[in-house]
mmCIF file of C-alpha atoms in Angstrom:
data_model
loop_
_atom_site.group_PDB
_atom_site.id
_atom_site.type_symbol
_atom_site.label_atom_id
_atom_site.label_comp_id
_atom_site.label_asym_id
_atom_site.label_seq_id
_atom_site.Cartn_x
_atom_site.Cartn_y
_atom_site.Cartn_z
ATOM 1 C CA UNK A 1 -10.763 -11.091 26.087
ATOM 2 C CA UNK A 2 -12.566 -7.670 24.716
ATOM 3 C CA UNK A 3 -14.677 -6.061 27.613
ATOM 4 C CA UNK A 4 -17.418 -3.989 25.584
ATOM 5 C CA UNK A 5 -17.936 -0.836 26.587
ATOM 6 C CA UNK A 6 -21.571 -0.809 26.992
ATOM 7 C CA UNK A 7 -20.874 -3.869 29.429
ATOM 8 C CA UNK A 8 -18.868 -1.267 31.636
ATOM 9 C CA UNK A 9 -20.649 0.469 34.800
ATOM 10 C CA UNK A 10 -22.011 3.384 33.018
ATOM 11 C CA UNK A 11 -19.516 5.703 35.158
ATOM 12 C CA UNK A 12 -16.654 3.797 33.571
ATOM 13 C CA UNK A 13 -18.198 4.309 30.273
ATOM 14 C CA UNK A 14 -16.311 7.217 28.520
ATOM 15 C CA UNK A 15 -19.458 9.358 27.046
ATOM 16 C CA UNK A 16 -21.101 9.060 30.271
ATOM 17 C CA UNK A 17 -18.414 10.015 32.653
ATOM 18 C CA UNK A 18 -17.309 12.609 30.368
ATOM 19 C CA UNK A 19 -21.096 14.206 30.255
ATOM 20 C CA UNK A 20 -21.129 13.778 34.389
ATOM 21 C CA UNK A 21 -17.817 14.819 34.865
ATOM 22 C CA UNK A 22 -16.728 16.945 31.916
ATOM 23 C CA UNK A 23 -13.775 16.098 29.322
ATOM 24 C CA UNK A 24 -10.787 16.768 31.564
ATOM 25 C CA UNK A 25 -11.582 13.298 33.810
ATOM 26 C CA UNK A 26 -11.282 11.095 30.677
ATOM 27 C CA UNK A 27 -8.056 9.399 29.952
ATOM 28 C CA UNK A 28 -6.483 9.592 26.812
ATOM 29 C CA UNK A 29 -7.529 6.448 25.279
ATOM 30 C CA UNK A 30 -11.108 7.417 26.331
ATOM 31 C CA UNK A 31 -10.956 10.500 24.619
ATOM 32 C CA UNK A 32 -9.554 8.185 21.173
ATOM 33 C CA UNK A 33 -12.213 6.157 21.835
ATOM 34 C CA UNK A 34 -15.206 8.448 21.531
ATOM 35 C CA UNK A 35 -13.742 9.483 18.578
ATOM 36 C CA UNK A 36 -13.854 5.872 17.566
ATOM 37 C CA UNK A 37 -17.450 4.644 18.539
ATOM 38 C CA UNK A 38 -16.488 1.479 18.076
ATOM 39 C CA UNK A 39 -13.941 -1.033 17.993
ATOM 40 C CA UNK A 40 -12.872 -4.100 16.104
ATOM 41 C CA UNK A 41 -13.751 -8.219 16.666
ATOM 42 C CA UNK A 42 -11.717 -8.844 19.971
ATOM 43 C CA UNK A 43 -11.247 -5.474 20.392
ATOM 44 C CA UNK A 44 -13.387 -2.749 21.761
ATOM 45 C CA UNK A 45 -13.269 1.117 21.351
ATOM 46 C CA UNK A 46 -11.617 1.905 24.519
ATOM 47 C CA UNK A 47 -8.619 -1.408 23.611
ATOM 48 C CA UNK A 48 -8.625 0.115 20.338
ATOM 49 C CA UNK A 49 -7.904 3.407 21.856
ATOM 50 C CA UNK A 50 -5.154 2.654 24.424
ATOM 51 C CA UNK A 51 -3.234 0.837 21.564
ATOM 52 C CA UNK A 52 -3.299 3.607 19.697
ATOM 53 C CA UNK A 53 -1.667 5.804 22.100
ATOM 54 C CA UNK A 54 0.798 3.127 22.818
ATOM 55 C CA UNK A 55 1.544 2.564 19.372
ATOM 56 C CA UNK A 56 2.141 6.368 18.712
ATOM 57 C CA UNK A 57 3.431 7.377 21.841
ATOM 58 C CA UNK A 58 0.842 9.490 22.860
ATOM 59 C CA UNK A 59 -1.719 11.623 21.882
ATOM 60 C CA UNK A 60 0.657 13.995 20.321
ATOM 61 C CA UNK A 61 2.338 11.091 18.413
ATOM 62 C CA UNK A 62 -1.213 9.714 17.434
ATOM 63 C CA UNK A 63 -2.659 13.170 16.420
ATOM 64 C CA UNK A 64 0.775 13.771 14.101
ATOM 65 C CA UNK A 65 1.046 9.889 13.078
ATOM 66 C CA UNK A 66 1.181 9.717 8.825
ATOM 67 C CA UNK A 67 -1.636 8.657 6.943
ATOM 68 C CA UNK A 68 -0.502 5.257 5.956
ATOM 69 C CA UNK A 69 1.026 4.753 9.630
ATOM 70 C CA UNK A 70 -2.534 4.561 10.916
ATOM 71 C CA UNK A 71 -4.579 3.200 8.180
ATOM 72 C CA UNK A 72 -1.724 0.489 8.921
ATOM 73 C CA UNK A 73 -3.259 -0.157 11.987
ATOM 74 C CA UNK A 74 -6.232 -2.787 12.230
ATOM 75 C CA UNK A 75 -9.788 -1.642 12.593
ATOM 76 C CA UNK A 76 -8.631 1.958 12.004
ATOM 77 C CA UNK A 77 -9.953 2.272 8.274
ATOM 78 C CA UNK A 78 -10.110 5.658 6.493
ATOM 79 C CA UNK A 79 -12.919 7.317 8.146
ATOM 80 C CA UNK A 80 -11.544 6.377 11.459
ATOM 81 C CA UNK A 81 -8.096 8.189 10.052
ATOM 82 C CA UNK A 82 -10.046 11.222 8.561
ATOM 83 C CA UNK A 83 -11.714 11.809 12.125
ATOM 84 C CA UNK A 84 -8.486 11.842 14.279
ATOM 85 C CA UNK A 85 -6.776 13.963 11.474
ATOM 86 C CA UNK A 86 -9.756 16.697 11.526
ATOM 87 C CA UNK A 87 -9.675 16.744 15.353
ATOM 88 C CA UNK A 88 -5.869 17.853 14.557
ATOM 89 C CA UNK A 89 -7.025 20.654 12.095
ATOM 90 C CA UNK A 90 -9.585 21.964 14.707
ATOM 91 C CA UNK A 91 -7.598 22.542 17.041
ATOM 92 C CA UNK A 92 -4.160 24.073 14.366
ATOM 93 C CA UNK A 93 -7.218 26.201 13.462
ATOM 94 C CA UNK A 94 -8.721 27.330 17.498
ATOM 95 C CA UNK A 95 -5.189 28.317 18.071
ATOM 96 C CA UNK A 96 -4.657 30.267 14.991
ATOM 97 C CA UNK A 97 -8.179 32.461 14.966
ATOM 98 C CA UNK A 98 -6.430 34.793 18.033
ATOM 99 C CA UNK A 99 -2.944 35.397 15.704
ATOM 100 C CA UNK A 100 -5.214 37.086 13.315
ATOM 101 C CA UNK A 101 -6.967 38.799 15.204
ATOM 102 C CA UNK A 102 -3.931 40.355 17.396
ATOM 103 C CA UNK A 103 -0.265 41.435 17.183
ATOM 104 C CA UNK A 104 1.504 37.983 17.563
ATOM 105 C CA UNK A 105 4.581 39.766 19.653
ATOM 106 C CA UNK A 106 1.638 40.354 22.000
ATOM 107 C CA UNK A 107 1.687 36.872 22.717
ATOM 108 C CA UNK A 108 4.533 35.415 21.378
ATOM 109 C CA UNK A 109 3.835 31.990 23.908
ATOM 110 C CA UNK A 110 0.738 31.816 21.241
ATOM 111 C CA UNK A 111 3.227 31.810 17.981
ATOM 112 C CA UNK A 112 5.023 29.186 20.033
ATOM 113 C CA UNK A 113 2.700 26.590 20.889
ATOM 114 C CA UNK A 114 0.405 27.087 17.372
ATOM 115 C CA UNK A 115 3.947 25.483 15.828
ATOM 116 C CA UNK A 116 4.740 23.411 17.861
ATOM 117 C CA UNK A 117 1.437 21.851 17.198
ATOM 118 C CA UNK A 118 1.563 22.243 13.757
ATOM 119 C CA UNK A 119 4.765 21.177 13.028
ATOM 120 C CA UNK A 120 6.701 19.903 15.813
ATOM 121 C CA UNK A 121 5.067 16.055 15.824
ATOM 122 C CA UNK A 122 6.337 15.746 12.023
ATOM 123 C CA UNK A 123 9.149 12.507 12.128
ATOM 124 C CA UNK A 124 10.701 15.059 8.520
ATOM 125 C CA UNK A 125 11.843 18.349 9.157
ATOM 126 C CA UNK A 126 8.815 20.970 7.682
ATOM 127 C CA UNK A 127 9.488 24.240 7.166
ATOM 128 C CA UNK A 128 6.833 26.893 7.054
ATOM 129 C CA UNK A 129 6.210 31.130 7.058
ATOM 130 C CA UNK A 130 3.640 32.570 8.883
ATOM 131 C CA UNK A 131 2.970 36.095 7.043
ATOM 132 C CA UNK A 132 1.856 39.050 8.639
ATOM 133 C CA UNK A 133 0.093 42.382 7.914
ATOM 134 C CA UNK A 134 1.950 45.505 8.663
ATOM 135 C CA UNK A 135 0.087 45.302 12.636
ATOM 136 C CA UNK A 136 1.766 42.059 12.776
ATOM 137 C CA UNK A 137 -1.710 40.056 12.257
ATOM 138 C CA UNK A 138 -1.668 36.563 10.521
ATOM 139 C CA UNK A 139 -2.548 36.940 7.159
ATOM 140 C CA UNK A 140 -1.538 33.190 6.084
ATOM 141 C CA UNK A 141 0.322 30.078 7.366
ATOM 142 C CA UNK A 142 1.510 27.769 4.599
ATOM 143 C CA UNK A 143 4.188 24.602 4.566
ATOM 144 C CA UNK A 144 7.495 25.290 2.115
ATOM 145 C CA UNK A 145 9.345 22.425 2.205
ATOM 146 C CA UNK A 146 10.034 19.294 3.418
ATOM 147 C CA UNK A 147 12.826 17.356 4.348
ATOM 148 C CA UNK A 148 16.348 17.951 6.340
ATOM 149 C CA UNK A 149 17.742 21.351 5.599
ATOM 150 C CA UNK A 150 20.773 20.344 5.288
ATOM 151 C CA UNK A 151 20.295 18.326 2.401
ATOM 152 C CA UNK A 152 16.817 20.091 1.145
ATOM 153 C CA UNK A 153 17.263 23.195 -1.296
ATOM 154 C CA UNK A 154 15.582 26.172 0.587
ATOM 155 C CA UNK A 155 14.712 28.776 -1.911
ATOM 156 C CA UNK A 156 14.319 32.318 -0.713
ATOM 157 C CA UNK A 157 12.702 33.617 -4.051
ATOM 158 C CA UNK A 158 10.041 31.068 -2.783
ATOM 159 C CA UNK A 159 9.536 32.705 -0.169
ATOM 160 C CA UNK A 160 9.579 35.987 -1.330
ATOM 161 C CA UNK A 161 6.706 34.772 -3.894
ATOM 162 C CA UNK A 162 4.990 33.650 -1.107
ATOM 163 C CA UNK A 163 5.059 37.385 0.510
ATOM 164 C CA UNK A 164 4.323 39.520 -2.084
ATOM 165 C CA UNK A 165 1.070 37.082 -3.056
ATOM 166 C CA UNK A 166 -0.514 37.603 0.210
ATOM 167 C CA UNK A 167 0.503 41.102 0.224
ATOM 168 C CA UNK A 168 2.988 40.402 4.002
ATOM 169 C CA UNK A 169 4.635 43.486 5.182
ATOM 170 C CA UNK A 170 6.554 40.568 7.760
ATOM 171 C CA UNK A 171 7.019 36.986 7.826
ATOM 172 C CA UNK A 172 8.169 34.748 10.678
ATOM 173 C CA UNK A 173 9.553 31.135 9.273
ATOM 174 C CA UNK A 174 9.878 28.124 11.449
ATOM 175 C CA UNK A 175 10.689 24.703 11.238
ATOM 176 C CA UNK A 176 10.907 21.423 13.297
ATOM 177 C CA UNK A 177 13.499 18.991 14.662
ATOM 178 C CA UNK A 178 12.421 15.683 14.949
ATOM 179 C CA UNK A 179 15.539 14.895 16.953
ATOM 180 C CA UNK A 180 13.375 16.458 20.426
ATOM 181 C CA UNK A 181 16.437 19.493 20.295
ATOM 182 C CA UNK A 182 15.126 22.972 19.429
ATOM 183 C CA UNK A 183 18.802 24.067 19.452
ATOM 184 C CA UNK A 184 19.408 25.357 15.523
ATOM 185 C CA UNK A 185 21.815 24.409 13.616
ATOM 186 C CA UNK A 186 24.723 26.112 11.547
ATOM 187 C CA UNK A 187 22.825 25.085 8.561
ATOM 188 C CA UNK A 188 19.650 26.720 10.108
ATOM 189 C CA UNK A 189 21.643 29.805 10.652
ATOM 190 C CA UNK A 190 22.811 30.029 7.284
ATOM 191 C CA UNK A 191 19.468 29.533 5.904
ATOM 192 C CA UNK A 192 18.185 32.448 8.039
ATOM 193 C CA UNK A 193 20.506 35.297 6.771
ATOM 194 C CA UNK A 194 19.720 34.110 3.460
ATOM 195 C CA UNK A 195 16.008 34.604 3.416
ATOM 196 C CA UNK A 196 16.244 37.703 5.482
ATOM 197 C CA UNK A 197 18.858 39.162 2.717
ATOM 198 C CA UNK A 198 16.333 38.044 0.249
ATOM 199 C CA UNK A 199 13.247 39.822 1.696
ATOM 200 C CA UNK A 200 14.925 42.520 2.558
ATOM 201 C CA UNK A 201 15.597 43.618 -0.522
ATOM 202 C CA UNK A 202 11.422 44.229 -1.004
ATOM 203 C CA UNK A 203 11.506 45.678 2.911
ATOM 204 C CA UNK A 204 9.844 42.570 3.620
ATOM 205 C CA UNK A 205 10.620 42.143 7.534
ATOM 206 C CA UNK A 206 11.699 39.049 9.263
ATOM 207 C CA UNK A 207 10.965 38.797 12.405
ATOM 208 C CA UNK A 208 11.986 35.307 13.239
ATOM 209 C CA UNK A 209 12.725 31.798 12.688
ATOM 210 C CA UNK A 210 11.470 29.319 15.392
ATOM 211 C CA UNK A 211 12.804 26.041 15.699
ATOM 212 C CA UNK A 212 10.280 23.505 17.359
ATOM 213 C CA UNK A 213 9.752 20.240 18.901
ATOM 214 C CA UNK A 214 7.012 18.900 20.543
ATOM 215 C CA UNK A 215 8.147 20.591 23.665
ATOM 216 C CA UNK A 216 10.461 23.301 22.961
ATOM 217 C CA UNK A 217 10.506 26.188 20.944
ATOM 218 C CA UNK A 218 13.961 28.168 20.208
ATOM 219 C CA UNK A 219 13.578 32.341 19.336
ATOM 220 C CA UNK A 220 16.409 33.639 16.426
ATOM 221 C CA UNK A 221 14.727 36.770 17.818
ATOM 222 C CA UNK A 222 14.580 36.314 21.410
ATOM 223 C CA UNK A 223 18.534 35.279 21.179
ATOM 224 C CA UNK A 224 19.912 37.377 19.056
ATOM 225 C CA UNK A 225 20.438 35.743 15.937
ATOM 226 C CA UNK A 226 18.610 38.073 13.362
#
């Protein structure tokens, strides 16, 4: 049987314990289901919430879950969908507005966890370039390609495009493993040398390909692969 939220104690009730308390006491499924002011018949916001996070394994799941994935999901219609998704964006976006402001090897823990929340919740392999200034300062972040490298054409002159549009004195490319394991493969070796060779030949640095999960992030760079 649904228990309504407005029939809760109102220091149970997630916009008033959150307003007495602050964000960081809510659970997760209280935090889904403020975004979700309401629920559905048999269902209330807060139900509505936790199955979410079940369903997605977590907020991280839930916040990377594809379009028709939720819109699958009963009493989660497309305005529900496009308020979870532009919570996502907010907060790709908060993370980003310091990488253009500052040299991103002075905080390359910043680089890190902007991709792995950008890309590391994808269930495809996404690769992307970040492209830098000649101070190292974000000019642009843009998605390539999609799809397992190994059987996904990469194309450096792409790439190089990409660079020279935006003006990029560097570029730092990155992709995801669904699979949980940041370790790179020989396939994302390969593909490394060949867009290095390929930018190089403008003087286009890169600086280095990141390999992320949801947890993990592995540095070409830091191990001494470029």
């Amino acid at each position: 049987m649904s228990t309504r939220i407005a029939d809760l104690p109102p220091d149970a009730r997630p916009r008033e314990k959150l307003l007495a308390r602050g964000p960081q006491a809510l659970a997760d499924a209280e935090l889904v289901a403020l975004l979700l002011r309401s629920g559905v018949r048999g269902c209330s916001a807060l139900q509505l919430g936790q199955r979410l996070i079940d369903a997605f394994g977590g907020l991280h799941g839930l916040l990377h879950a594809p379009a028709d994935s939720l819109r699958a999901v009963k009493g989660l219609g497309l305005a529900k969908y496009a308020e979870l998704a532009a919570v996502l964006e907010m907060a790709r976006r908060a993370l980003a507005e310091p990488l253009r402001e500052r040299r991103l090897f002075d905080n390359p823990e910043a680089v890190e966890d902007y991709l792995r929340l950008w890309l590391g919740g994808s269930p495809v392999e996404v690769f992307a370039a970040l492209l830098l200034d000649h101070r190292h300062r974000l000019l642009h972040a843009q998605q390539l390609w999609r799809g397992t490298l190994a059987h996904t054409s990469v194309y450096p002159r792409e790439l190089v495009k990409l660079a020279l549009a935006h003006d990029a004195a560097a570029v730092i490319v990155a992709h995801n493993h669904p699979s949980g394991v940041a370790e790179p493969s020989a396939c994302d070796r390969q593909v490394t040398q060949r867009l290095k060779s390929a930018l190089g030949l403008l003087d286009i640095a890169l600086l280095d390909h990141l390999v992320v999960t949801r947890a993990q992030a592995f540095s070409f760079a830091r191990n001494g692969l470029l």
